């Protein structure tokens, strides 16, 4: 990119005046311009250019070169001496803004005799600008400085105004000066290399300025999101585009425009108020609260991110105080959010950045106390009055209580009955507009003819996108009146044209469906021009196939650009919508139907729409569409059989159209009137409404005893005196299901002097699958308040209770992130004595963002803010606002492991096993609880209730984990399933993680758990079904755990138990997992260069779902050293056409990891490859990417691949918690712009080196030269970290052959290659052989007789499968001396040794293994090269794999290998018996018995093994022993059978080393007794595999070898 930094003699620039001079200059490609201007107009003998190391490699070379060229040109012209240029590159980041750096720069300049005749050039972000500005201010009492800001923040903020500063340990910016720069050059070209997060960071200030200053600037930002981001973030814009006006793209102009606007405002304010008066205070919008947050979360979050949240909070404060309307708050929040900024502390993105750091409202307020801008002890905050306008020309004084209330995350609702001044008896209000009606109204009016004024529109993402889309289609013109409350829309009667850019609808479902049909209305377009509709990554997964099919059938030309049947789609206009008969499958979404109906009047022929596919879903929405079309003058005729007919026509816009309120929302204020005995009128909903919930007042409130009056468009309710609502013994709410929550809370306070006082609501089964299981949620929360409620099959039943007896739970009502739960309980809270806390108050924003303001301001209910989260500790508070380093404690492997998870997943069984594996002890929190409280849990719950139980449970957990507790270390602690239900317990668990401990979430397929639990009645159950509980808890489990293990089972026996073999497999998986996370056996690939087994490789799995290819996994992985799970290539699961929620997606991937771990013992590389890096994951979803990667770590994947193109903050926070997972830091040069050896590539290397344990750089080769360049690069990095360096593309295959560290490979059985040019292991080995990188070795079988040996088959099959050029031959000899020459020959690779040379061969060997020493025989010889004083010496090494053959076959048959049978028996006394004895000992069998027909030989053997273990020789097989493992080594023709009683004790495992026939008589006998059998042939194969692995350093392709051997054997 360096070469593109401009040499344009005369670029077009914009100038801005500040403090009376036009010293701010903006443009593109200004390098030459800047240098010429500076050298001419700020003459000096010394120029000092300072920048940071992120910028230097990209920009410095050009700057230096141009400086020299221009300065000599000017010097020649003027006949003067050329000035000197001093260049210094600083480390990037805030730490450079220090006294030390300032000192260093000064000392360096002084030592170079730099004088007063000096000019500084500060090229960098705010850090460089602030620091160098300050250096310039004091150097020689002040010399000129020129600011060349390179970040957006520096351009629009820090470079303007002359504030300079450095940090000290006591705080940021504490030392500095005002020092105005001589010039400020904003070369927007710099922004192209700026990381995205830094760009967003700067946008916060840009949006801030527009918000306080100028609405039209703000509108540009709102509408220009895509263009502005594109202009900045598109990395490879053509060389000098934008320098002059004629080369400037529209997007570039817009970018310049918005930066210019922002800079102008700052310049104006500085000019008129240089040192902080009133005006400058306005720029502080968002900063008062923003700083409070920043002090707590810095450096995890950036300044702009905190200010963004601050702005939203300050705007909400203005709204709460009545200065600002919700429309403005919504616009501000949406605008910030669209530029990637966070708008709330509760946001997931924020949580992931700051972990469980809680910004307690009191802590924020404390920090705000010391804000310089406060007036005395009164806080000053900028009050927005509208977009582009502030309440006063300065910050306003605001009371603490108001700030506290807005900032607090929870709401305390106080009862009206306890108010000193009770609220007004009568209120009138308009509730928020309906989303469905808003969207329809916008579309119809835009297509309609004439001007209309739309009021009460819901302002949401959906409507915002709809408006923008209609505008870009040229459908209509818009303007806003009344501060955005009224939309004036001039419809053009259906005239549409193809927009210049794609239409983007985010994740707005309605907008996308409606607009798809609208695009087909465009009649014509210039040749080749198409209208494109697209959305965000989520949107692209939501199917619209039935709609596309129907439209295409009418002749529309629509293509799906990415995936068939999904967005994005491109429509080519061909004469407009044809119309006629259209068939549409309507069982999936009514939106398809509405979409076509809405457009139908504009078809060329009348439309007859026939709905097929049986059931029509959501008929009421179709009815709503038809009714609204009628409001605008178009009739839809209903014919039988779900058929609709629409004649041609044009919508006629009425003068005004009020969007009806959302009927469900309207139920809440009406219910407040009902429950408090007052009167409430909702003005925008009445009898005319088509929304089912509009009948709530008539059908529910009236029978409960309210007076109800309804006009066509309004509803008025008056409640009976408090406490006198009547129950509804049975009410069917099927037509208004969303309103059942409102009815439920009213039912809680009914009285019925005569009857049973029970309300039964039915017909609401669908409410189980809304934001949460609403029926269960209502039951649960009501129960907490002491109200009796229970679930009905399709409803809920509530017992009314006297209000005075209702008790709000201390911790408040939990809302399940469901707006309706929150609003319903706030209705109830208006009468509950002493006040009720509603947690997560934010969740109301989904449909009624200012609900709390309206509840307080309009309905007169008193509210107060509450924050039950943890405050900062004293120590933390002391360090607030000071320079902090973020560091998390090291993992402490001796700390106890806490196991959490649903009841029934096996926390106890697997927990005990985990303890055994790790040598820890085991404790169950429930047992501890029962022991210390001396009660049983059911008893406790019956006596004290659940709530009390949870309190005590938390206490128990806290005690167990306390520092001085005996359980704090080396325990496995199993918790009850509900431990995560309270925030207190969750806090305890999080603290454990923070202190370096482990919290392990154990998961099992829920279906299995449910089945299992149906059998288990030992514990009392909540009145909830398991699925609901799981759905509620799973986010909590996942929030508190730092590890998750999936106990994967693919077969289960009937009642939910898994089979014993499956349990065994689960335990094995768990063992591997535990050994990994505790660092005892990390299973990492040995990457030592030059070792046997190099090159190492990993196979990339490309399938969508491992479940479908389970039986192939082993084969696919043969010979590889690791296996890569390409998560981005996995199926995005969809359920019933609905996009599956994020939690289920996680569960799916977790299972894939578990399946892989089950079937393949290789380490797993967890990779999520983004599109820009040659994968399939979205390029703009950093959050989603790192969420997944974090899970990769939590699932114990041995490696996690991280692309270095993401923001450093994200990468660093991932690395902080990596545990034992190694990081592969990768970078792919997909656009082919960064050749090997270039400076840019070096930067990528450095970046990867900073983060990775292994570096992976991938280029693209289009010719051989590219590979040579790569090899030269590789050579220079020899001493560095392990490096994977390859080139993609067919021409790059050579690089894959040469790369020796973890080369990605494919396998013929995979559905696709993960990257172009990828080779299989066999191909790589063959190529390496041809290139002379891999010698062909000879391997031998030495012994006699060997003609019938299986060994050649074993090894040659293995060599062939892996593409190794080696051969295995027979060397039949009676005397071992004949083999000597072979052993010494240079192409000798290794040998198997058999009778009669197993002992004699030792004389040729340099070294032997431990097993050889014990067994006394060698069966394997291999060659090793050993470094002796820098020289590699060849050594022969003897090993014995016979015992391994036995061990590796017998051990997996044990139910629990870590708990082997007590006794074992070996029969025979030859060489094989020795291997048998050693194998038994190696498997951990304590009592080993030996029997031989000739007892003396047995006693000899006993003696030989004496140093290892004590063997008992038995004289007779009748001896009274109970062996669990028997190894027989006597020949098959002996026909031996064992006395029956030996099989009597336990079902054991028998291994017969004789292998002709396969099933010997002995094995047949044992099998009849139910024993597990190991055949001699199996052991033979297995010892061969072990041999193969010793020789090649690779895992043997076992399946293929076994198949070949058995084939030969059968012959
Ligand atoms: N003086 C003021 O009025 C004022 C106002 C606001 C902020 N500040 C100060 O500004 C500083 C923050 O400034 P910042 O946000 O610019 O941070 P910064 O200077 O640290 O830059 C952010 C990161 O982006 C890199 N970078 C900069 N330009 C780049 C480019 N064109 N391409 C690639 N990478 C690039 C930097 O190396 C750095 O890693 C803080 O110290 C703050 O106190 C001062
Ligand atoms: Zn700021």
Tab-separated table of N, CA and C and ligand atoms in Angstrom, residues 52-55 58-59 92-94 97 124-130 149-154 157-165 167 172-173 189-195 198 201 205 266 280 303 1208, ligand 1:
chain	number	residue	atom	x	y	z
A	52	UNK	N	4.213	6.002	14.926
A	52	UNK	CA	4.337	4.769	15.704
A	52	UNK	C	4.573	3.564	14.795
A	53	UNK	N	4.890	2.458	15.406
A	53	UNK	CA	5.364	1.324	14.612
A	53	UNK	C	4.257	0.632	13.827
A	54	UNK	N	3.000	0.976	14.098
A	54	UNK	CA	1.947	0.439	13.230
A	54	UNK	C	1.923	1.192	11.910
A	55	UNK	N	2.256	2.463	11.964
A	55	UNK	CA	2.154	3.297	10.777
A	55	UNK	C	3.440	3.294	9.977
A	58	UNK	N	4.061	1.248	6.837
A	58	UNK	CA	3.148	1.507	5.721
A	58	UNK	C	3.437	2.866	5.076
A	59	UNK	N	3.693	3.856	5.884
A	59	UNK	CA	3.738	5.214	5.334
A	59	UNK	C	5.110	5.869	5.335
A	92	UNK	N	3.314	1.676	19.633
A	92	UNK	CA	1.934	2.162	19.596
A	92	UNK	C	1.266	2.019	20.964
A	93	UNK	N	0.223	2.796	21.166
A	93	UNK	CA	-0.584	2.607	22.380
A	93	UNK	C	-0.364	3.687	23.418
A	94	UNK	N	-1.294	3.711	24.340
A	94	UNK	CA	-1.360	4.759	25.359
A	94	UNK	C	-0.095	4.823	26.214
A	97	UNK	N	2.391	7.595	25.905
A	97	UNK	CA	2.100	8.980	26.343
A	97	UNK	C	2.650	9.184	27.753
A	124	UNK	N	0.199	10.358	13.508
A	124	UNK	CA	-0.333	9.220	14.253
A	124	UNK	C	-1.697	9.542	14.825
A	125	UNK	N	-2.122	8.704	15.736
A	125	UNK	CA	-3.407	8.902	16.383
A	125	UNK	C	-3.290	9.913	17.506
A	126	UNK	N	-4.283	9.944	18.372
A	126	UNK	CA	-4.308	10.901	19.466
A	126	UNK	C	-3.121	10.754	20.405
A	127	UNK	N	-2.604	9.567	20.505
A	127	UNK	CA	-1.469	9.351	21.403
A	127	UNK	C	-0.257	10.143	20.922
A	128	UNK	N	0.086	9.958	19.657
A	128	UNK	CA	1.222	10.680	19.079
A	128	UNK	C	0.937	12.186	19.116
A	129	UNK	N	-0.294	12.560	18.752
A	129	UNK	CA	-0.652	13.978	18.708
A	129	UNK	C	-0.516	14.638	20.059
A	130	UNK	N	-1.065	14.024	21.081
A	130	UNK	CA	-1.011	14.603	22.434
A	130	UNK	C	0.428	14.708	22.930
A	149	UNK	N	-2.994	13.815	11.763
A	149	UNK	CA	-3.758	12.761	12.454
A	149	UNK	C	-4.034	11.582	11.513
A	150	UNK	N	-3.912	10.385	12.033
A	150	UNK	CA	-4.135	9.200	11.200
A	150	UNK	C	-5.295	8.338	11.672
A	151	UNK	N	-5.846	8.624	12.833
A	151	UNK	CA	-7.067	7.923	13.241
A	151	UNK	C	-8.235	8.882	13.071
A	152	UNK	N	-9.419	8.320	12.987
A	152	UNK	CA	-10.591	9.166	12.845
A	152	UNK	C	-10.762	10.031	14.093
A	153	UNK	N	-10.496	9.433	15.254
A	153	UNK	CA	-10.641	10.176	16.497
A	153	UNK	C	-9.697	11.368	16.505
A	154	UNK	N	-8.479	11.145	16.074
A	154	UNK	CA	-7.513	12.233	16.078
A	154	UNK	C	-7.945	13.316	15.100
A	157	UNK	N	-11.207	15.066	16.607
A	157	UNK	CA	-11.208	15.480	17.993
A	157	UNK	C	-9.838	15.925	18.485
A	158	UNK	N	-8.920	14.976	18.712
A	158	UNK	CA	-7.744	15.335	19.501
A	158	UNK	C	-6.793	16.289	18.793
A	159	UNK	N	-6.759	16.274	17.452
A	159	UNK	CA	-5.790	17.150	16.788
A	159	UNK	C	-6.249	18.613	16.786
A	160	UNK	N	-7.540	18.808	17.011
A	160	UNK	CA	-8.076	20.172	16.951
A	160	UNK	C	-8.261	20.721	18.369
A	161	UNK	N	-7.771	21.893	18.611
A	161	UNK	CA	-8.061	22.511	19.898
A	161	UNK	C	-6.829	22.804	20.724
A	162	UNK	N	-5.709	22.180	20.374
A	162	UNK	CA	-4.465	22.533	21.030
A	162	UNK	C	-4.265	21.942	22.409
A	163	UNK	N	-5.126	21.012	22.827
A	163	UNK	CA	-4.879	20.382	24.124
A	163	UNK	C	-3.822	19.301	23.939
A	164	UNK	N	-2.790	19.360	24.757
A	164	UNK	CA	-1.767	18.322	24.677
A	164	UNK	C	-1.550	17.767	26.075
A	165	UNK	N	-1.065	16.544	26.169
A	165	UNK	CA	-0.901	15.974	27.513
A	165	UNK	C	-0.131	14.664	27.497
A	167	UNK	N	0.361	11.080	30.303
A	167	UNK	CA	-0.240	10.396	31.457
A	167	UNK	C	0.816	10.183	32.540
A	172	UNK	N	-4.738	9.844	33.803
A	172	UNK	CA	-4.510	10.200	32.404
A	172	UNK	C	-4.509	11.709	32.219
A	173	UNK	N	-3.728	12.178	31.265
A	173	UNK	CA	-3.747	13.590	30.845
A	173	UNK	C	-3.532	14.574	31.990
A	189	UNK	N	-6.806	9.290	3.357
A	189	UNK	CA	-6.236	8.039	2.876
A	189	UNK	C	-5.716	7.169	4.020
A	190	UNK	N	-5.300	7.805	5.109
A	190	UNK	CA	-4.806	7.046	6.262
A	190	UNK	C	-5.869	6.084	6.807
A	191	UNK	N	-7.121	6.494	6.676
A	191	UNK	CA	-8.176	5.713	7.340
A	191	UNK	C	-8.310	4.316	6.757
A	192	UNK	N	-7.802	4.135	5.554
A	192	UNK	CA	-7.991	2.826	4.930
A	192	UNK	C	-7.271	1.706	5.660
A	193	UNK	N	-6.231	2.057	6.398
A	193	UNK	CA	-5.525	0.985	7.112
A	193	UNK	C	-5.914	0.934	8.583
A	194	UNK	N	-6.825	1.796	8.964
A	194	UNK	CA	-7.217	1.852	10.370
A	194	UNK	C	-8.065	0.627	10.743
A	195	UNK	N	-7.752	-0.038	11.862
A	195	UNK	CA	-8.592	-1.178	12.261
A	195	UNK	C	-10.044	-0.738	12.464
A	198	UNK	N	-11.122	0.906	15.671
A	198	UNK	CA	-10.640	2.278	15.836
A	198	UNK	C	-11.494	3.245	15.016
A	201	UNK	N	-14.550	3.805	16.955
A	201	UNK	CA	-14.176	4.640	18.079
A	201	UNK	C	-14.254	6.120	17.702
A	205	UNK	N	-17.387	10.192	18.148
A	205	UNK	CA	-17.261	11.646	18.267
A	205	UNK	C	-17.970	12.342	17.095
A	266	UNK	N	-15.923	21.462	15.815
A	266	UNK	CA	-14.920	21.531	16.876
A	266	UNK	C	-14.102	22.818	16.713
A	280	UNK	N	-17.902	25.027	24.779
A	280	UNK	CA	-17.058	23.844	24.649
A	280	UNK	C	-17.626	22.677	25.465
A	303	UNK	N	-12.383	4.669	24.456
A	303	UNK	CA	-13.067	5.912	24.799
A	303	UNK	C	-14.394	6.073	24.050
A	1208	UNK	N	-6.950	-5.940	17.846
A	1208	UNK	CA	-6.014	-6.456	18.836
A	1208	UNK	C	-6.703	-6.652	20.180
B	1	LIG	N1	-6.106	16.343	22.961
B	1	LIG	C1	-7.389	16.091	22.923
B	1	LIG	O1	-8.200	16.976	22.853
B	1	LIG	C2	-7.806	14.695	22.932
B	1	LIG	C3	-9.125	14.392	22.657
B	1	LIG	C4	-9.509	13.039	22.628
B	1	LIG	C5	-8.580	12.065	22.876
B	1	LIG	N2	-7.299	12.389	23.153
B	1	LIG	C6	-6.282	11.378	23.405
B	1	LIG	O2	-6.117	10.616	22.220
B	1	LIG	C7	-5.634	9.344	22.554
B	1	LIG	C8	-6.369	8.307	21.767
B	1	LIG	O3	-6.142	8.526	20.406
B	1	LIG	P1	-6.481	7.425	19.325
B	1	LIG	O4	-7.826	6.903	19.564
B	1	LIG	O5	-6.196	8.024	18.013
B	1	LIG	O6	-5.493	6.239	19.698
B	1	LIG	P2	-4.014	5.851	19.243
B	1	LIG	O7	-3.203	7.005	18.918
B	1	LIG	O8	-3.535	4.937	20.286
B	1	LIG	O9	-4.278	5.040	17.910
B	1	LIG	C9	-5.032	3.856	17.930
B	1	LIG	C10	-4.326	2.699	17.255
B	1	LIG	O10	-4.434	2.799	15.856
B	1	LIG	C11	-3.150	2.726	15.233
B	1	LIG	N3	-3.244	3.571	14.061
B	1	LIG	C12	-3.338	4.911	14.039
B	1	LIG	N4	-3.532	5.317	12.787
B	1	LIG	C13	-3.550	4.224	12.002
B	1	LIG	C14	-3.720	4.017	10.607
B	1	LIG	N5	-3.963	5.030	9.765
B	1	LIG	N6	-3.640	2.767	10.138
B	1	LIG	C15	-3.423	1.730	10.980
B	1	LIG	N7	-3.293	1.873	12.302
B	1	LIG	C16	-3.354	3.113	12.811
B	1	LIG	C17	-2.213	3.173	16.287
B	1	LIG	O11	-0.931	2.659	16.077
B	1	LIG	C18	-2.848	2.624	17.543
B	1	LIG	O12	-2.504	1.283	17.706
B	1	LIG	C19	-5.813	9.181	24.058
B	1	LIG	O13	-4.560	9.253	24.667
B	1	LIG	C20	-6.668	10.382	24.451
B	1	LIG	O14	-6.384	10.830	25.734
B	1	LIG	C21	-6.908	13.686	23.193
